[in-house]
PDB file of C-alpha atoms in Angstrom:
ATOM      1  CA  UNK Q   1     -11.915  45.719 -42.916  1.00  0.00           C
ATOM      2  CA  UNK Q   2     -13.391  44.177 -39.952  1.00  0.00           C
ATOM      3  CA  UNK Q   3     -11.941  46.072 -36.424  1.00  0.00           C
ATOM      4  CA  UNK Q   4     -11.385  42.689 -34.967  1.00  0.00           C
ATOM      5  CA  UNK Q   5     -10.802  40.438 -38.021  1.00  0.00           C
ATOM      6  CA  UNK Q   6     -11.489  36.517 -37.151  1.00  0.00           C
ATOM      7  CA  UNK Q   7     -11.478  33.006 -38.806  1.00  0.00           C
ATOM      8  CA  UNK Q   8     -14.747  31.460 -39.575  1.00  0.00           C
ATOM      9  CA  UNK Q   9     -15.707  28.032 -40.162  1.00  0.00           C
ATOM     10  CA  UNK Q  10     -15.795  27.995 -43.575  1.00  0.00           C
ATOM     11  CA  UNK Q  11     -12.622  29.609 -43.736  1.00  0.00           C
ATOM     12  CA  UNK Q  12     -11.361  26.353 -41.784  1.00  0.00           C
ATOM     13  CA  UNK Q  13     -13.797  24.273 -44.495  1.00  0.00           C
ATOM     14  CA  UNK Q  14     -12.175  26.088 -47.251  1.00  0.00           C
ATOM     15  CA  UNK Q  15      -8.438  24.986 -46.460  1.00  0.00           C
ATOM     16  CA  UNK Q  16      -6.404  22.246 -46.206  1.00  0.00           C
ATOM     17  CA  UNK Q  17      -2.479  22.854 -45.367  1.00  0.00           C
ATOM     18  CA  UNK Q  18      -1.169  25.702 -42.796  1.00  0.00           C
ATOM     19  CA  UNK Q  19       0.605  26.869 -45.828  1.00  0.00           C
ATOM     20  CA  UNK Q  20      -3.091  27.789 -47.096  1.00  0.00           C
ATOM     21  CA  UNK Q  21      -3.418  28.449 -43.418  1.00  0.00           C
ATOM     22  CA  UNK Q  22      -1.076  31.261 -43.330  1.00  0.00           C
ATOM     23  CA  UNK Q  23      -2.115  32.508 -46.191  1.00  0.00           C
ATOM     24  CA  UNK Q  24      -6.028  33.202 -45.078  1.00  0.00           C
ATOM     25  CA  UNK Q  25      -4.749  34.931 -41.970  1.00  0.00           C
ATOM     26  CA  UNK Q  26      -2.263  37.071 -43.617  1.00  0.00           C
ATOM     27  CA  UNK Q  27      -4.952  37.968 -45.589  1.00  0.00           C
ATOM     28  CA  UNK Q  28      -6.728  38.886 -42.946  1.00  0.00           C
ATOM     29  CA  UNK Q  29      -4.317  40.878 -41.046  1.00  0.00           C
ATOM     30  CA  UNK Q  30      -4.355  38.425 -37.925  1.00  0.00           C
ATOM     31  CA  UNK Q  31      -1.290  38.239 -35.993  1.00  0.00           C
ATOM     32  CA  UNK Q  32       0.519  35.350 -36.771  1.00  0.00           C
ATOM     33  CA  UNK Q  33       2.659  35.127 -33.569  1.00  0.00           C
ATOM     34  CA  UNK Q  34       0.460  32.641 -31.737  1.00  0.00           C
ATOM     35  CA  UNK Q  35      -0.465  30.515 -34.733  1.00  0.00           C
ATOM     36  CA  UNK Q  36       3.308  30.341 -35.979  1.00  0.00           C
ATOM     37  CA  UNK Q  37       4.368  29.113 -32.462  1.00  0.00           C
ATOM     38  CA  UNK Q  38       1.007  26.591 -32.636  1.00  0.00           C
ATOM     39  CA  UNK Q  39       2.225  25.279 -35.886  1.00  0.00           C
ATOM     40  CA  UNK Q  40       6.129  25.149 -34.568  1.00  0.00           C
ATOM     41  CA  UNK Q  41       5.170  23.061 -32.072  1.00  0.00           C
ATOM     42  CA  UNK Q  42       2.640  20.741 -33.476  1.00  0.00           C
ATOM     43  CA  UNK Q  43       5.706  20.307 -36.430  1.00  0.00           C
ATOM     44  CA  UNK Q  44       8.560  19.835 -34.012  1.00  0.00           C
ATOM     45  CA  UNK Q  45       6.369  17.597 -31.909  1.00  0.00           C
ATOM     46  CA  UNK Q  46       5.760  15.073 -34.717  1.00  0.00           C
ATOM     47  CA  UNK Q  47       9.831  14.925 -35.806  1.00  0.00           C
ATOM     48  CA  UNK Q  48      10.454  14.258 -32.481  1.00  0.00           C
ATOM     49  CA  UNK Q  49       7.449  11.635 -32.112  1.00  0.00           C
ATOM     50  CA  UNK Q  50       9.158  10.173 -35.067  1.00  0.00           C
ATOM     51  CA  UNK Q  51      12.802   9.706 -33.154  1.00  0.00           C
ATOM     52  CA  UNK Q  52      10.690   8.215 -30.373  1.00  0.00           C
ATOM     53  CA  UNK Q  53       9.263   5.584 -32.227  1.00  0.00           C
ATOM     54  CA  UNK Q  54      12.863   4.472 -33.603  1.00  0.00           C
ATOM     55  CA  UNK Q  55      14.131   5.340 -30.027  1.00  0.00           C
ATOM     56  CA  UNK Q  56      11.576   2.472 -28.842  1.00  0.00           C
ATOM     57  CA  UNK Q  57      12.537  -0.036 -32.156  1.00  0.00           C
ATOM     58  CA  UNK Q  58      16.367   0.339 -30.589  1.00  0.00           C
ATOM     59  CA  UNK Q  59      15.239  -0.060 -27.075  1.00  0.00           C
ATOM     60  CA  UNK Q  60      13.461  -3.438 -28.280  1.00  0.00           C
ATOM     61  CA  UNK Q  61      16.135  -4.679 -30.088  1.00  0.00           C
ATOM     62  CA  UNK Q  62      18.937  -4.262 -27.936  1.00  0.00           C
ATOM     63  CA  UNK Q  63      17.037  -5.611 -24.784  1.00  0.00           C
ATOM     64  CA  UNK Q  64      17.723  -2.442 -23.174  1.00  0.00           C
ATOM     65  CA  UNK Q  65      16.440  -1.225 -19.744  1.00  0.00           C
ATOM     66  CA  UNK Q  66      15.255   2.496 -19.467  1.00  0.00           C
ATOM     67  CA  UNK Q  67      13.775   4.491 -16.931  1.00  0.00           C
ATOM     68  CA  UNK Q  68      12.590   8.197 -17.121  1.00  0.00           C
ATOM     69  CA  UNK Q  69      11.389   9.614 -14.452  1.00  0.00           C
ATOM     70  CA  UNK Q  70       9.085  13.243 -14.050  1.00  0.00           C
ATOM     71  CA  UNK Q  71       9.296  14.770 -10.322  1.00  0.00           C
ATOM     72  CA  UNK Q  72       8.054  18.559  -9.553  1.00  0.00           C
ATOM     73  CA  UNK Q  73       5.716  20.293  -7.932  1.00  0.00           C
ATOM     74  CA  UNK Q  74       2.259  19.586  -8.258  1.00  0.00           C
ATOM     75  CA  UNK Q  75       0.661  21.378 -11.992  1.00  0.00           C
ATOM     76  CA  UNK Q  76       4.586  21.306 -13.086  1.00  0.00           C
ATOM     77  CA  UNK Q  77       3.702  19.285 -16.376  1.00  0.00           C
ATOM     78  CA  UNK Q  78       4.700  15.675 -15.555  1.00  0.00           C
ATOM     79  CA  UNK Q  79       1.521  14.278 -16.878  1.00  0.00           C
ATOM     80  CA  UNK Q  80       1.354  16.406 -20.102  1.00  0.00           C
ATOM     81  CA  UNK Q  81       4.445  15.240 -20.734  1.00  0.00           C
ATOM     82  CA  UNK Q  82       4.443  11.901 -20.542  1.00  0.00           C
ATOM     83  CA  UNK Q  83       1.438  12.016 -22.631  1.00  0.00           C
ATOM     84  CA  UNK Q  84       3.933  12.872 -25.504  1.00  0.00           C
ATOM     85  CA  UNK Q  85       6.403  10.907 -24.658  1.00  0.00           C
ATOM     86  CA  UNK Q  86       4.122   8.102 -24.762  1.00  0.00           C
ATOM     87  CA  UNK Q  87       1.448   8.817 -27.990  1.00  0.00           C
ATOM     88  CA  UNK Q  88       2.461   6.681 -30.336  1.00  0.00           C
ATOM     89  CA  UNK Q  89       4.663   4.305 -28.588  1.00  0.00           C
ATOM     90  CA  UNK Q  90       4.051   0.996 -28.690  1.00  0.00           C
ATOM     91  CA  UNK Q  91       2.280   0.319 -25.822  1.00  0.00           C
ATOM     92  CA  UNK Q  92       3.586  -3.704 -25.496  1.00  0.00           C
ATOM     93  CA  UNK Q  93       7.407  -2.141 -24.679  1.00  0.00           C
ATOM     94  CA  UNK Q  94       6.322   0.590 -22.828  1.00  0.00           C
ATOM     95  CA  UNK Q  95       4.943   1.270 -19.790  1.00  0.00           C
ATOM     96  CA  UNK Q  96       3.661   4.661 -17.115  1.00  0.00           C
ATOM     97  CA  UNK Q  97       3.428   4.058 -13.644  1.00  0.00           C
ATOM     98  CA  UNK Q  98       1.881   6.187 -11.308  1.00  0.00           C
ATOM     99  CA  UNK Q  99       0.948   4.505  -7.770  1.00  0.00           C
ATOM    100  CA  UNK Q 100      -1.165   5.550  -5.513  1.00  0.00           C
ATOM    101  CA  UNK Q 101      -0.514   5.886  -1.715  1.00  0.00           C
ATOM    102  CA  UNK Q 102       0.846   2.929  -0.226  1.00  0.00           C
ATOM    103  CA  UNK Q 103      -1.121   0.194   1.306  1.00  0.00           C
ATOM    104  CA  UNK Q 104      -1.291  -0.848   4.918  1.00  0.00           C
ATOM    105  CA  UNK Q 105       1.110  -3.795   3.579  1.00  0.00           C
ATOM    106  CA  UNK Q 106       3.344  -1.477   1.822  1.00  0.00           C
ATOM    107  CA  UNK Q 107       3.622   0.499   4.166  1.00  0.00           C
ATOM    108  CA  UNK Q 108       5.268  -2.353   6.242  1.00  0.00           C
ATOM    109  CA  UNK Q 109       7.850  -3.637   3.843  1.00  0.00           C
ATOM    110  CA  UNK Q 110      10.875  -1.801   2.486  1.00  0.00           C
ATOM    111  CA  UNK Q 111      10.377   1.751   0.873  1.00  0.00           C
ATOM    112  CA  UNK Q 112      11.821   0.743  -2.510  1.00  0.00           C
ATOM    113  CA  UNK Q 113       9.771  -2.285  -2.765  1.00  0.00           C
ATOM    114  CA  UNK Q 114       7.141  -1.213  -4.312  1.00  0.00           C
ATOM    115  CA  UNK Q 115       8.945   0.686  -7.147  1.00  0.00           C
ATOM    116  CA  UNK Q 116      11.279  -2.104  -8.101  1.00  0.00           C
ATOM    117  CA  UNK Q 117       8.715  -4.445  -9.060  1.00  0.00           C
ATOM    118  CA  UNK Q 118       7.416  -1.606 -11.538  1.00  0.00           C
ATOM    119  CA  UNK Q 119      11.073  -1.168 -13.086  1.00  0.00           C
ATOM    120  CA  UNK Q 120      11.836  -1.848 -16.638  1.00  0.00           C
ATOM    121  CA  UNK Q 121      12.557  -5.197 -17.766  1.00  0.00           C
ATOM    122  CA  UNK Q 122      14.016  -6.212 -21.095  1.00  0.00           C
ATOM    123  CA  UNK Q 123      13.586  -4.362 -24.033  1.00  0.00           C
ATOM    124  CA  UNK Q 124      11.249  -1.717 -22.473  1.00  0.00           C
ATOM    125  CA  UNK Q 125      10.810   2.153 -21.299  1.00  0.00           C
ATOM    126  CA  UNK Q 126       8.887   3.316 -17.915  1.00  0.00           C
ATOM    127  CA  UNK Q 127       8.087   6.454 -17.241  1.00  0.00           C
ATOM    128  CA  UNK Q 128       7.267   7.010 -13.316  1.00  0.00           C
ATOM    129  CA  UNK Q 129       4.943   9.505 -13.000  1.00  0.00           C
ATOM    130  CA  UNK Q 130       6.581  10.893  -9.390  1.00  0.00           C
ATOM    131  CA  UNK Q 131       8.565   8.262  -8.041  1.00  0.00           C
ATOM    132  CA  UNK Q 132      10.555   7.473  -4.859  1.00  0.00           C
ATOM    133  CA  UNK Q 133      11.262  10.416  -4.543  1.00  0.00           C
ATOM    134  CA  UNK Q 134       8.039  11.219  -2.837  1.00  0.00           C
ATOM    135  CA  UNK Q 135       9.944  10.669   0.153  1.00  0.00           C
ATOM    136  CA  UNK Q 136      12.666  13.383  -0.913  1.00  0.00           C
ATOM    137  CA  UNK Q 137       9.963  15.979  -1.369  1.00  0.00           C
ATOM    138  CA  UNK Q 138       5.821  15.232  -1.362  1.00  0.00           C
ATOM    139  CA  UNK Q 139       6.090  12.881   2.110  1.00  0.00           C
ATOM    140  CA  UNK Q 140       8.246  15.269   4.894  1.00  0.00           C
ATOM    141  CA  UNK Q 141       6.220  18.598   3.731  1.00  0.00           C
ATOM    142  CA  UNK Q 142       2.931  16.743   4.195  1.00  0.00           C
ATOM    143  CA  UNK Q 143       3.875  14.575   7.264  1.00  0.00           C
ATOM    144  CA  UNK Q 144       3.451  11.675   5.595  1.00  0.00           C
ATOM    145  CA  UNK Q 145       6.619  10.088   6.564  1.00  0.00           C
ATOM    146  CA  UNK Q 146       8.687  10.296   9.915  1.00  0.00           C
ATOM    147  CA  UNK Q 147      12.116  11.997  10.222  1.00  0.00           C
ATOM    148  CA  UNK Q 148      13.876   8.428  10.414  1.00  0.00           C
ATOM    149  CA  UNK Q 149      12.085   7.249   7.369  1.00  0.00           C
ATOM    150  CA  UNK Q 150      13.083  10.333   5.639  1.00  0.00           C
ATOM    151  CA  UNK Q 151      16.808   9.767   6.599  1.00  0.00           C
ATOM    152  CA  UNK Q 152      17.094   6.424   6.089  1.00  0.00           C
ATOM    153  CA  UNK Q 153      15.309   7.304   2.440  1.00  0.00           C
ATOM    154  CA  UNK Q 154      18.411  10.182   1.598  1.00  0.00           C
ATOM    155  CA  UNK Q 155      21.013   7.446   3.020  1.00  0.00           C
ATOM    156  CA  UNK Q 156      20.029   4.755   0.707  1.00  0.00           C
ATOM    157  CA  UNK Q 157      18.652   5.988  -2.623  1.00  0.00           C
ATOM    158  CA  UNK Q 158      21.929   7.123  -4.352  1.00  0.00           C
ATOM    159  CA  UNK Q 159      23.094   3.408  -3.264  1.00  0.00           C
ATOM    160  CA  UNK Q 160      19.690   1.881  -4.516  1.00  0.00           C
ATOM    161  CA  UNK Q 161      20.312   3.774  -7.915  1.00  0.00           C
ATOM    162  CA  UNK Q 162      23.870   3.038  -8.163  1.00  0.00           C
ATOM    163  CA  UNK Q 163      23.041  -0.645  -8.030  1.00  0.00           C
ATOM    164  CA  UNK Q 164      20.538   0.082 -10.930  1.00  0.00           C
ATOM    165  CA  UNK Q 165      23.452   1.427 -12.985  1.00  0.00           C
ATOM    166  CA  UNK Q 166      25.540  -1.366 -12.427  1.00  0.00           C
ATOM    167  CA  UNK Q 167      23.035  -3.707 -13.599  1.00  0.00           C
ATOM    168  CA  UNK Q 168      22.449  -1.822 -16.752  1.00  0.00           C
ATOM    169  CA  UNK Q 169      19.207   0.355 -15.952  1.00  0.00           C
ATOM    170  CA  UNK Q 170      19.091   3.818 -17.829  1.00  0.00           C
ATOM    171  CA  UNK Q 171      17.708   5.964 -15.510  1.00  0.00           C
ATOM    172  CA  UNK Q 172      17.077   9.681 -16.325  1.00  0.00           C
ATOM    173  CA  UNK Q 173      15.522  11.820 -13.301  1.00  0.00           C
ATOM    174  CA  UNK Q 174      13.369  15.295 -14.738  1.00  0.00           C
ATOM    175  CA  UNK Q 175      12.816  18.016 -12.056  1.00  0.00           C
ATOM    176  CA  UNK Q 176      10.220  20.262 -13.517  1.00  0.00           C
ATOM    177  CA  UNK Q 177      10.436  23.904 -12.588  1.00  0.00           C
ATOM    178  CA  UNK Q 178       7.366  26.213 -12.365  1.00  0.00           C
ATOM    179  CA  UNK Q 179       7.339  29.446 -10.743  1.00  0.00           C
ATOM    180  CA  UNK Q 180       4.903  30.219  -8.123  1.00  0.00           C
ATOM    181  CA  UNK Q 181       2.726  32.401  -9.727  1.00  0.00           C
ATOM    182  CA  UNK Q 182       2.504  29.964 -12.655  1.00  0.00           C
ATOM    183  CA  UNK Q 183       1.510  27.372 -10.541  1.00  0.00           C
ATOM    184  CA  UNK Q 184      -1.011  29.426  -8.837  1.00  0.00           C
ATOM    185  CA  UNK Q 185      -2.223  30.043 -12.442  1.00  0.00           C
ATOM    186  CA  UNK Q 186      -2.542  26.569 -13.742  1.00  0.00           C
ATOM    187  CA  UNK Q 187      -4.485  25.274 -10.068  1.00  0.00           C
ATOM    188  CA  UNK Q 188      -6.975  28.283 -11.128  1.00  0.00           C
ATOM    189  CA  UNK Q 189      -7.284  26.669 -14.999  1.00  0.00           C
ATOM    190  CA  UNK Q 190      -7.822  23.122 -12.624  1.00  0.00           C
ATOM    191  CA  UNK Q 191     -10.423  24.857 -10.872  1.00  0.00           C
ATOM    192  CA  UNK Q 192     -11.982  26.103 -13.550  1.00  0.00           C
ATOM    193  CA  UNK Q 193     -12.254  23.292 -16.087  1.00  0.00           C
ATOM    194  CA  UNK Q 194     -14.678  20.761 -15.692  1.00  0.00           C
ATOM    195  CA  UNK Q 195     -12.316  18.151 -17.577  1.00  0.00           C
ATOM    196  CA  UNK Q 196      -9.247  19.357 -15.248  1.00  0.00           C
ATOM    197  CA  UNK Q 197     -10.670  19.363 -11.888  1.00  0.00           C
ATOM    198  CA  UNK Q 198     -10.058  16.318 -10.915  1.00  0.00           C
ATOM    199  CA  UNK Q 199      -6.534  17.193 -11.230  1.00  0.00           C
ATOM    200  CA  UNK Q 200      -7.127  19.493  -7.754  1.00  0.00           C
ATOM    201  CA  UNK Q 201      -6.696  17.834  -4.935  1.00  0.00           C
ATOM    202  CA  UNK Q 202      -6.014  18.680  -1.271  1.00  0.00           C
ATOM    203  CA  UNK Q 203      -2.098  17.955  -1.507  1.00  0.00           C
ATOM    204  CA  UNK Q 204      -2.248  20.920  -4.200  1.00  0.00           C
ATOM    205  CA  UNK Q 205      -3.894  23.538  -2.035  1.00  0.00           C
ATOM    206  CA  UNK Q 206      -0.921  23.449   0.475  1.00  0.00           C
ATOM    207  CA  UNK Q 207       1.362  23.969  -2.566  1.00  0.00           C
ATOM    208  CA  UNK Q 208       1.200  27.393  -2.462  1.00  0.00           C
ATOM    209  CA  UNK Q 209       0.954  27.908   1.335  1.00  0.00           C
ATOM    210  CA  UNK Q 210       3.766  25.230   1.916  1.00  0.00           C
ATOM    211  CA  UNK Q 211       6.048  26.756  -1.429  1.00  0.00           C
ATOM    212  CA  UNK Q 212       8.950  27.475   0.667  1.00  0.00           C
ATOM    213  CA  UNK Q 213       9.323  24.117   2.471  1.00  0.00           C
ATOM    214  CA  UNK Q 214       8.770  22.064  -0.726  1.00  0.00           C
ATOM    215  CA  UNK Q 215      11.673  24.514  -1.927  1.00  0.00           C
ATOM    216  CA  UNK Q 216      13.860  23.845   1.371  1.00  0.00           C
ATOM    217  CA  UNK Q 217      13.516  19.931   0.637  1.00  0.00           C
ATOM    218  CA  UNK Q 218      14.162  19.969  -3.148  1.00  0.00           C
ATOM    219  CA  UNK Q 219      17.267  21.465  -2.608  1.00  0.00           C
ATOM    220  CA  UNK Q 220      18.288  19.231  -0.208  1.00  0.00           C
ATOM    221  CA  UNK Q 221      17.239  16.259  -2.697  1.00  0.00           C
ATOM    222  CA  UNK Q 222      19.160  17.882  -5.228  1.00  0.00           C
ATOM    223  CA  UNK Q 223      22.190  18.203  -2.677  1.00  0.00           C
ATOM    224  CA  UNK Q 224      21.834  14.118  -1.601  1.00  0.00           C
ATOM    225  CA  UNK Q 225      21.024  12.711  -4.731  1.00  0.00           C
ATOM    226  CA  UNK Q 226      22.389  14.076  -7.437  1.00  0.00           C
ATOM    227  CA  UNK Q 227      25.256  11.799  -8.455  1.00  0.00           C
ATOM    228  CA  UNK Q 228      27.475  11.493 -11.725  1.00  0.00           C
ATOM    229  CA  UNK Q 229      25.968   8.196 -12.599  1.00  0.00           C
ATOM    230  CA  UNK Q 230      22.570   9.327 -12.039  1.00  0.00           C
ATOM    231  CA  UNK Q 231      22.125  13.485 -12.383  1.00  0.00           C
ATOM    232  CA  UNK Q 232      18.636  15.546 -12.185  1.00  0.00           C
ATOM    233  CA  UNK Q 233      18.424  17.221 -15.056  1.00  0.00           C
ATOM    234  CA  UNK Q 234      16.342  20.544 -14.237  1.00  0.00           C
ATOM    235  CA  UNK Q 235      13.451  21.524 -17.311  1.00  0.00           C
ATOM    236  CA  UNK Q 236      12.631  25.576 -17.023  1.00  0.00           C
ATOM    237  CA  UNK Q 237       8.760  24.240 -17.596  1.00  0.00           C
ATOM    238  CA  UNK Q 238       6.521  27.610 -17.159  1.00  0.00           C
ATOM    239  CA  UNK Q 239       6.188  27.484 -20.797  1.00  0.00           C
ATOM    240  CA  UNK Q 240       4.612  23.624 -20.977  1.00  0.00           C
ATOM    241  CA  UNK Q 241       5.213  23.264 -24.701  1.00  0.00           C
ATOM    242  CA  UNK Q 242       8.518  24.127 -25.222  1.00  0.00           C
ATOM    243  CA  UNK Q 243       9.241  22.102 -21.982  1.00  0.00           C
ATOM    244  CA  UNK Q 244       7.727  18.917 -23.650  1.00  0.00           C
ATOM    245  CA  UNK Q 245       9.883  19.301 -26.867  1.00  0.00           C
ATOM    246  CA  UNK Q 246      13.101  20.136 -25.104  1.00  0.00           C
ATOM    247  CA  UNK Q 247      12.750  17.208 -22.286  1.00  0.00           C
ATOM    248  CA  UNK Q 248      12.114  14.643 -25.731  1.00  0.00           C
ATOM    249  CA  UNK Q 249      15.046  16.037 -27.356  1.00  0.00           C
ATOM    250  CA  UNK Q 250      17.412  15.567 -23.942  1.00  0.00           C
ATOM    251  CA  UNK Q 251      16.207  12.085 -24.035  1.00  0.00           C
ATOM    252  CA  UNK Q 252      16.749  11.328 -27.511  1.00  0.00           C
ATOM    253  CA  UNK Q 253      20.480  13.145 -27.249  1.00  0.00           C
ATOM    254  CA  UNK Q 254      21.164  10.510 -24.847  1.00  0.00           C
ATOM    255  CA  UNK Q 255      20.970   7.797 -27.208  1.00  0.00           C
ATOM    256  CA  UNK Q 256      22.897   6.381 -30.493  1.00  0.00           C
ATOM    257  CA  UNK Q 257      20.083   4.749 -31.832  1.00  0.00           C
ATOM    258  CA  UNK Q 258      19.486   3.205 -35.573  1.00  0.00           C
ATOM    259  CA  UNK Q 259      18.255   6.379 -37.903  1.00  0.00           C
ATOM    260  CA  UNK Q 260      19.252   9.185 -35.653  1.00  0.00           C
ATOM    261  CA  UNK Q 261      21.315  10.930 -37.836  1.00  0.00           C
ATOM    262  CA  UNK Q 262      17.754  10.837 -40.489  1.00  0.00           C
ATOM    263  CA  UNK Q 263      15.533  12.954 -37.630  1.00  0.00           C
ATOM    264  CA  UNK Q 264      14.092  16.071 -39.243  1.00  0.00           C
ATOM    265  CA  UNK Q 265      15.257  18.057 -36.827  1.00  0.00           C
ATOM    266  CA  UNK Q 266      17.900  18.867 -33.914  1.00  0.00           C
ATOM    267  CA  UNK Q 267      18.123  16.657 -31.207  1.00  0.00           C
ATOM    268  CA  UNK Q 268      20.160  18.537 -29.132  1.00  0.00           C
ATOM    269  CA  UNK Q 269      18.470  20.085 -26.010  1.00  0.00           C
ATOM    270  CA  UNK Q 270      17.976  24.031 -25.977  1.00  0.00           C
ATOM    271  CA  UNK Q 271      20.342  24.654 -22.344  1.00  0.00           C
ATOM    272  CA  UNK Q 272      18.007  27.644 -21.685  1.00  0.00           C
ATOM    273  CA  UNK Q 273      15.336  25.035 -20.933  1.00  0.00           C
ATOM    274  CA  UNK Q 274      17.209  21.812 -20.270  1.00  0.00           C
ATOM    275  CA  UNK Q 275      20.217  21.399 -17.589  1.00  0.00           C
ATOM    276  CA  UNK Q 276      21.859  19.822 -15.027  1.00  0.00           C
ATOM    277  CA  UNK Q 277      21.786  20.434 -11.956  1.00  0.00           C
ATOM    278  CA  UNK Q 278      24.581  22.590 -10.242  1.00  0.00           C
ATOM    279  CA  UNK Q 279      24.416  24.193  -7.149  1.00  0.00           C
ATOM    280  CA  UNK Q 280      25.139  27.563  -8.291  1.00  0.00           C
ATOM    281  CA  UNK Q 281      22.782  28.080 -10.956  1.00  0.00           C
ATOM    282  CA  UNK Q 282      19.753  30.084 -10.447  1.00  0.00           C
ATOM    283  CA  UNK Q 283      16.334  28.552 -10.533  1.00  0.00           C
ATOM    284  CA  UNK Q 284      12.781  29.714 -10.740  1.00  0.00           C
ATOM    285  CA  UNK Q 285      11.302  27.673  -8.187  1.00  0.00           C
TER     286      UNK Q 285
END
């Protein structure tokens, strides 16, 4: 028996199911620990692609209004994540924004203004990549706003997203949690990777050397903004898969939507992974 037994390509060429998948490697005496968790979460991640699309078909139907919002610290997962949310959506009722820094016009008018025009209308989901709460977190660590932009910011958002609960807008707010050293370790996988790099930016390489201040001014978000009608609902993301699967099913849990009780699997957030936010509760970033 080989001393470090491996698939080849015709083994791949030779198969067609992970049933005959399993099979080969038990065979071969690999460990199946990574490939079982591989083929977990390709499986789940499908069911729950599934609910999605019916999610969506609902959304449509009922002319509803939803929001979903992905704030954390930079290499946190927001964009990975939204990529699933999004894959097989239909891309005429759906909708990411991310902006880019303001202009010198934006910069002149309201702070919300520039977000509202991006918020759902009828019959569709958005999914901010960050948000306004740049100006809760990203904007007084930098210096990129002053302290009487940040406080009139704190003062008015739980007002500005109390009005969009009145008027029928679903908003749900993800915090992403990393750890420090695993976002040390996914800046050196940006680094590294040609396809990735442009990922790396100058805002991430204070992450690290700013990691307490960006802490400092999440809590205080957290503390200001964190409101029965509108809660943060914290994702443990250092593990980036199970944090994609767990932040679908918390959205899908939210909703009675036509077929739900027919999804192949639970739809009921793991609350190991998925909570709301408390003060007490202990947190890895």
């Amino acid at each position: 028996m080989e001393e470090n037994p491996k698939l080849t390509l015709n083994d791949f060429e030779s198969i067609s199911t992970n049933k005959e998948l399993i099979e080969l490697i038990n065979d071969k005496k690999i460990s199946l620990e990574k490939v079982n968790a591989k083929i977990f979460y390709e499986e789940e991640l499908k069911k729950l692609q599934i609910e999605l699309v019916k999610f969506q078909k609902w959304v449509v139907k009922n002319k509803k209004r939803v929001a979903i919002i992905f704030e954390g610290r930079d290499a946190a997962g927001k964009g990975g994540n939204i990529r699933r949310f999004t894959e097989h959506l239909n891309p005429r009722a759906m909708r990411v924004v991310a902006l880019t820094k303001p202009t010198e016009v934006e910069r002149g008018q309201w702070y919300f203004r520039r977000y509202i025009k991006e918020l759902p209308n009828s019959g569709e989901i958005v999914f901010f990549d960050r948000s306004w709460y740049n100006r809760a977190v990203v904007e007084p660590v930098m210096g990129f706003c002053n302290e009487s932009q940040y406080d009139n910011f704190m003062v008015q958002v739980p007002e500005f997203e109390h009005m969009l609960y009145e008027d029928g807008v679903v908003l749900i707010k993800f915090w992403f949690s990393i750890s420090k050293g695993e976002q040390l370790a996914r800046f050196n996988e940006r680094i590294s990777t040609p396809l990735k790099r442009w990922k790396y930016s100058p805002v991430d390489r204070k992450g690290q050397e700013l990691w307490d201040k960006y802490t400092h001014f999440k809590e205080l978000m957290y503390n200001k903004t964190h409101t029965s009608y509108s809660p943060w609902i914290i994702v443990r993301a250092n593990n980036k898969k199970t944090a994609r699967l767990e932040s679908i099913r918390h959205v899908l849990s939210l909703f009675n939507y036509e077929g739900k009780s027919e999804a192949l699997t639970t739809l009921l957030p793991d609350p190991n992974i998925i909570s709301r936010y408390y003060r007490s509760s202990k947190q890895i970033d």
